[in-house]
N, CA, C and O atoms as a DFTB+ gen file, in Angstrom:
336 C
 N C O
     1  1     100.267     132.463     133.868
     2  2     100.132     131.246     133.077
     3  2     101.140     131.290     131.922
     4  3     101.472     132.354     131.400
     5  1     101.604     130.118     131.551
     6  2     102.558     129.974     130.454
     7  2     101.942     129.081     129.394
     8  3     101.166     128.177     129.705
     9  1     102.292     129.337     128.138
    10  2     101.765     128.539     127.023
    11  2     102.657     127.320     126.801
    12  3     103.879     127.434     126.708
    13  1     102.027     126.163     126.719
    14  2     102.738     124.902     126.494
    15  2     102.082     124.129     125.356
    16  3     100.908     124.322     125.041
    17  1     102.866     123.257     124.754
    18  2     102.332     122.240     123.845
    19  2     102.628     120.892     124.469
    20  3     103.786     120.550     124.712
    21  1     101.585     120.134     124.725
    22  2     101.730     118.771     125.256
    23  2     101.503     117.803     124.107
    24  3     100.520     117.914     123.375
    25  1     102.405     116.864     123.956
    26  2     102.258     115.835     122.935
    27  2     101.953     114.518     123.630
    28  3     102.742     114.028     124.438
    29  1     100.799     113.956     123.303
    30  2     100.382     112.676     123.879
    31  2     100.467     111.638     122.770
    32  3      99.782     111.752     121.753
    33  1     101.305     110.628     122.962
    34  2     101.464     109.544     121.995
    35  2     100.796     108.304     122.565
    36  3     101.179     107.807     123.624
    37  1      99.793     107.812     121.850
    38  2      98.988     106.667     122.305
    39  2      99.289     105.483     121.389
    40  3      99.234     105.601     120.165
    41  1      99.607     104.343     121.999
    42  2      99.896     103.133     121.217
    43  2      99.223     101.932     121.872
    44  3      98.956     101.920     123.073
    45  1      98.961     100.938     121.056
    46  2      98.400      99.702     121.594
    47  2      99.447      98.990     122.445
    48  3     100.635      99.014     122.125
    49  1      99.008      98.367     123.513
    50  2      99.920      97.582     124.349
    51  2     100.427      96.385     123.557
    52  3      99.755      95.895     122.649
    53  1     101.603      95.929     123.909
    54  2     102.151      94.724     123.261
    55  2     101.181      93.573     123.483
    56  3     100.636      93.402     124.574
    57  1     100.978      92.795     122.442
    58  2     100.072      91.664     122.522
    59  2      98.667      91.968     122.025
    60  3      97.890      91.050     121.763
    61  1      98.334      93.253     121.894
    62  2      97.026      93.633     121.350
    63  2      97.153      93.675     119.828
    64  3      98.098      94.262     119.300
    65  1      96.215      93.063     119.132
    66  2      96.281      93.028     117.674
    67  2      96.268      94.433     117.099
    68  3      95.499      95.291     117.533
    69  1      97.142      94.658     116.102
    70  2      97.272      95.959     115.448
    71  2      97.236      95.729     113.935
    72  3      98.282      95.735     113.286
    73  1      96.039      95.525     113.367
    74  2      95.941      95.190     111.949
    75  2      96.518      96.262     111.027
    76  3      97.079      95.937     109.980
    77  1      96.388      97.525     111.402
    78  2      96.954      98.591     110.569
    79  2      98.467      98.460     110.471
    80  3      99.033      98.581     109.385
    81  1      99.116      98.216     111.588
    82  2     100.572      98.063     111.592
    83  2     100.992      96.798     110.854
    84  3     101.992      96.804     110.136
    85  1     100.240      95.713     111.023
    86  2     100.575      94.462     110.332
    87  2     100.521      94.646     108.820
    88  3     101.412      94.183     108.108
    89  1      99.492      95.313     108.328
    90  2      99.357      95.558     106.891
    91  2     100.493      96.438     106.388
    92  3     101.070      96.169     105.334
    93  1     100.813      97.486     107.137
    94  2     101.894      98.388     106.741
    95  2     103.236      97.680     106.773
    96  3     104.066      97.887     105.887
    97  1     103.461      96.854     107.774
    98  2     104.724      96.119     107.862
    99  2     104.893      95.187     106.665
   100  3     105.972      95.128     106.075
   101  1     103.841      94.461     106.304
   102  2     103.928      93.574     105.132
   103  2     104.237      94.365     103.867
   104  3     105.040      93.928     103.043
   105  1     103.609      95.520     103.710
   106  2     103.858      96.351     102.527
   107  2     105.301      96.850     102.507
   108  3     105.934      96.857     101.451
   109  1     105.823      97.260     103.643
   110  2     107.214      97.707     103.697
   111  2     108.175      96.566     103.374
   112  3     109.170      96.765     102.677
   113  1     107.877      95.375     103.879
   114  2     108.726      94.217     103.595
   115  2     108.691      93.867     102.109
   116  3     109.713      93.480     101.541
   117  1     107.524      93.999     101.474
   118  2     107.447      93.764     100.020
   119  2     108.272      94.779      99.248
   120  3     108.749      94.487      98.151
   121  1     108.441      95.962      99.809
   122  2     109.258      96.990      99.171
   123  2     110.746      96.809      99.462
   124  3     111.570      97.595      98.995
   125  1     111.091      95.778     100.230
   126  2     112.486      95.467     100.484
   127  2     113.030      95.977     101.808
   128  3     114.227      95.843     102.061
   129  1     112.204      96.550     102.649
   130  2     112.658      97.033     103.952
   131  2     112.611      95.888     104.957
   132  3     111.618      95.168     105.052
   133  1     113.699      95.733     105.703
   134  2     113.744      94.712     106.751
   135  2     113.454      95.386     108.082
   136  3     114.107      96.367     108.440
   137  1     112.486      94.870     108.811
   138  2     112.185      95.410     110.127
   139  2     111.737      94.296     111.049
   140  3     111.133      93.312     110.623
   141  1     112.046      94.473     112.318
   142  2     111.694      93.455     113.307
   143  2     110.230      93.565     113.717
   144  3     109.574      92.554     113.964
   145  1     109.718      94.793     113.788
   146  2     108.346      94.979     114.233
   147  2     107.907      96.386     113.862
   148  3     108.739      97.264     113.631
   149  1     106.628      96.593     113.807
   150  2     106.065      97.906     113.514
   151  2     104.799      98.052     114.335
   152  3     103.984      97.131     114.404
   153  1     104.637      99.202     114.954
   154  2     103.424      99.474     115.730
   155  2     102.887     100.824     115.307
   156  3     103.658     101.759     115.093
   157  1     101.585     100.937     115.184
   158  2     100.977     102.216     114.848
   159  2     100.724     103.006     116.133
   160  3     100.548     102.429     117.206
   161  1     100.711     104.328     116.005
   162  2     100.432     105.193     117.144
   163  2      99.513     106.323     116.707
   164  3      99.398     106.634     115.522
   165  1      98.874     106.916     117.675
   166  2      98.144     108.161     117.476
   167  2      98.896     109.218     118.270
   168  3      99.331     108.979     119.397
   169  1      99.041     110.385     117.665
   170  2      99.757     111.479     118.327
   171  2      98.835     112.690     118.384
   172  3      98.292     113.126     117.369
   173  1      98.670     113.219     119.584
   174  2      97.828     114.389     119.809
   175  2      98.713     115.523     120.311
   176  3      99.452     115.353     121.281
   177  1      98.640     116.676     119.659
   178  2      99.359     117.861     120.111
   179  2      98.337     118.828     120.684
   180  3      97.420     119.265     119.990
   181  1      98.504     119.155     121.952
   182  2      97.521     119.958     122.684
   183  2      98.186     121.254     123.133
   184  3      99.148     121.227     123.901
   185  1      97.683     122.374     122.663
   186  2      98.161     123.671     123.126
   187  2      97.325     124.076     124.329
   188  3      96.095     124.083     124.266
   189  1      98.001     124.415     125.431
   190  2      97.291     124.782     126.647
   191  2      98.114     125.740     127.475
   192  3      99.330     125.836     127.304
   193  1      97.455     126.449     128.372
   194  2      98.109     127.332     129.323
   195  2      98.102     126.655     130.682
   196  3      97.102     126.064     131.091
   197  1      99.229     126.747     131.378
   198  2      99.327     126.131     132.703
   199  2     100.329     126.911     133.538
   200  3     101.126     127.687     133.013
   201  1     100.276     126.694     134.845
   202  2     101.171     127.389     135.766
   203  2     102.629     126.990     135.553
   204  3     103.533     127.814     135.686
   205  1     102.850     125.708     135.217
   206  2     104.213     125.241     134.961
   207  2     104.154     123.961     134.121
   208  3     103.078     123.452     133.808
   209  1     105.332     123.461     133.769
   210  2     105.408     122.279     132.897
   211  2     104.743     121.061     133.527
   212  3     104.075     120.287     132.841
   213  1     104.926     120.896     134.822
   214  2     104.324     119.749     135.511
   215  2     102.796     119.813     135.468
   216  3     102.135     118.794     135.272
   217  1     102.240     121.008     135.651
   218  2     100.782     121.171     135.597
   219  2     100.262     120.882     134.192
   220  3      99.204     120.274     134.030
   221  1     101.008     121.320     133.177
   222  2     100.613     121.039     131.790
   223  2     100.630     119.535     131.524
   224  3      99.716     119.006     130.892
   225  1     101.671     118.846     132.006
   226  2     101.768     117.395     131.821
   227  2     100.637     116.676     132.552
   228  3     100.073     115.708     132.041
   229  1     100.311     117.154     133.750
   230  2      99.212     116.547     134.518
   231  2      97.882     116.681     133.773
   232  3      97.111     115.724     133.703
   233  1      97.613     117.867     133.216
   234  2      96.361     118.069     132.481
   235  2      96.303     117.193     131.245
   236  3      95.267     116.594     130.957
   237  1      97.414     117.111     130.504
   238  2      97.445     116.269     129.311
   239  2      97.282     114.797     129.691
   240  3      96.609     114.047     128.984
   241  1      97.891     114.382     130.798
   242  2      97.730     113.010     131.276
   243  2      96.295     112.706     131.653
   244  3      95.801     111.606     131.405
   245  1      95.623     113.683     132.255
   246  2      94.206     113.494     132.601
   247  2      93.362     113.352     131.328
   248  3      92.443     112.534     131.273
   249  1      93.682     114.156     130.309
   250  2      92.962     114.043     129.035
   251  2      93.148     112.657     128.433
   252  3      92.203     112.066     127.911
   253  1      94.372     112.145     128.510
   254  2      94.652     110.806     127.984
   255  2      93.889     109.753     128.776
   256  3      93.296     108.841     128.200
   257  1      93.907     109.882     130.094
   258  2      93.198     108.912     130.943
   259  2      91.693     108.910     130.690
   260  3      91.058     107.856     130.705
   261  1      91.129     110.089     130.460
   262  2      89.681     110.203     130.362
   263  2      89.129     110.009     128.952
   264  3      87.969     109.628     128.794
   265  1      89.955     110.270     127.909
   266  2      89.398     110.191     126.567
   267  2      90.357     109.656     125.502
   268  3      89.965     108.825     124.684
   269  1      91.592     110.118     125.504
   270  2      92.486     109.822     124.377
   271  2      92.972     108.376     124.339
   272  3      93.284     107.862     123.265
   273  1      93.042     107.721     125.479
   274  2      93.544     106.346     125.550
   275  2      92.579     105.473     126.345
   276  3      91.935     105.929     127.289
   277  1      92.496     104.223     125.944
   278  2      91.736     103.226     126.693
   279  2      92.764     102.425     127.496
   280  3      93.532     101.666     126.904
   281  1      92.804     102.569     128.812
   282  2      93.862     101.929     129.605
   283  2      93.892     100.404     129.503
   284  3      94.898      99.782     129.844
   285  1      92.820      99.809     129.048
   286  2      92.798      98.356     128.888
   287  2      93.688      97.911     127.737
   288  3      94.326      96.861     127.816
   289  1      93.735      98.700     126.672
   290  2      94.484      98.279     125.480
   291  2      95.587      99.240     125.060
   292  3      96.381      98.906     124.180
   293  1      95.660     100.434     125.668
   294  2      96.645     101.427     125.251
   295  2      97.641     101.776     126.356
   296  3      97.329     101.734     127.546
   297  1      98.847     102.120     125.917
   298  2      99.836     102.817     126.732
   299  2      99.954     104.208     126.135
   300  3      99.614     104.413     124.970
   301  1     100.432     105.167     126.921
   302  2     100.660     106.490     126.356
   303  2     101.820     107.179     127.053
   304  3     102.167     106.862     128.191
   305  1     102.410     108.129     126.343
   306  2     103.475     108.977     126.865
   307  2     103.051     110.418     126.684
   308  3     102.352     110.755     125.728
   309  1     103.478     111.272     127.611
   310  2     103.208     112.702     127.517
   311  2     104.541     113.443     127.531
   312  3     105.378     113.218     128.406
   313  1     104.729     114.324     126.558
   314  2     105.897     115.201     126.518
   315  2     105.383     116.627     126.440
   316  3     104.410     116.899     125.736
   317  1     106.034     117.549     127.162
   318  2     105.572     118.936     127.217
   319  2     106.745     119.859     126.901
   320  3     107.863     119.657     127.374
   321  1     106.464     120.870     126.094
   322  2     107.454     121.907     125.873
   323  2     106.768     123.264     125.873
   324  3     105.602     123.398     125.502
   325  1     107.520     124.254     126.297
   326  2     106.979     125.613     126.357
   327  2     106.907     126.208     124.964
   328  3     107.828     126.059     124.160
   329  1     105.787     126.892     124.685
   330  2     105.637     127.595     123.407
   331  2     106.122     129.025     123.589
   332  3     106.015     129.604     124.670
   333  1     106.651     129.576     122.521
   334  2     107.105     130.964     122.570
   335  2     106.039     131.912     122.164
   336  3     106.261     133.123     122.152
């Protein structure tokens, strides 16, 4: 087994209301920052042991499917890197 860190980034799908991002975007604009859009995300870093990188990504994806993300309103990405 090899040690990996899987990073799961969960975000609301486009078109789903994101009041936290809307409030933050307005505050940034009041501070003089110009931006086209802002979306909030949740990021989970999961340390796990797996046979290989693909197995680690599969396990993290299963965690996202079963608990970390609601497929009706969320999209997610999984990135995996080996820990030393």
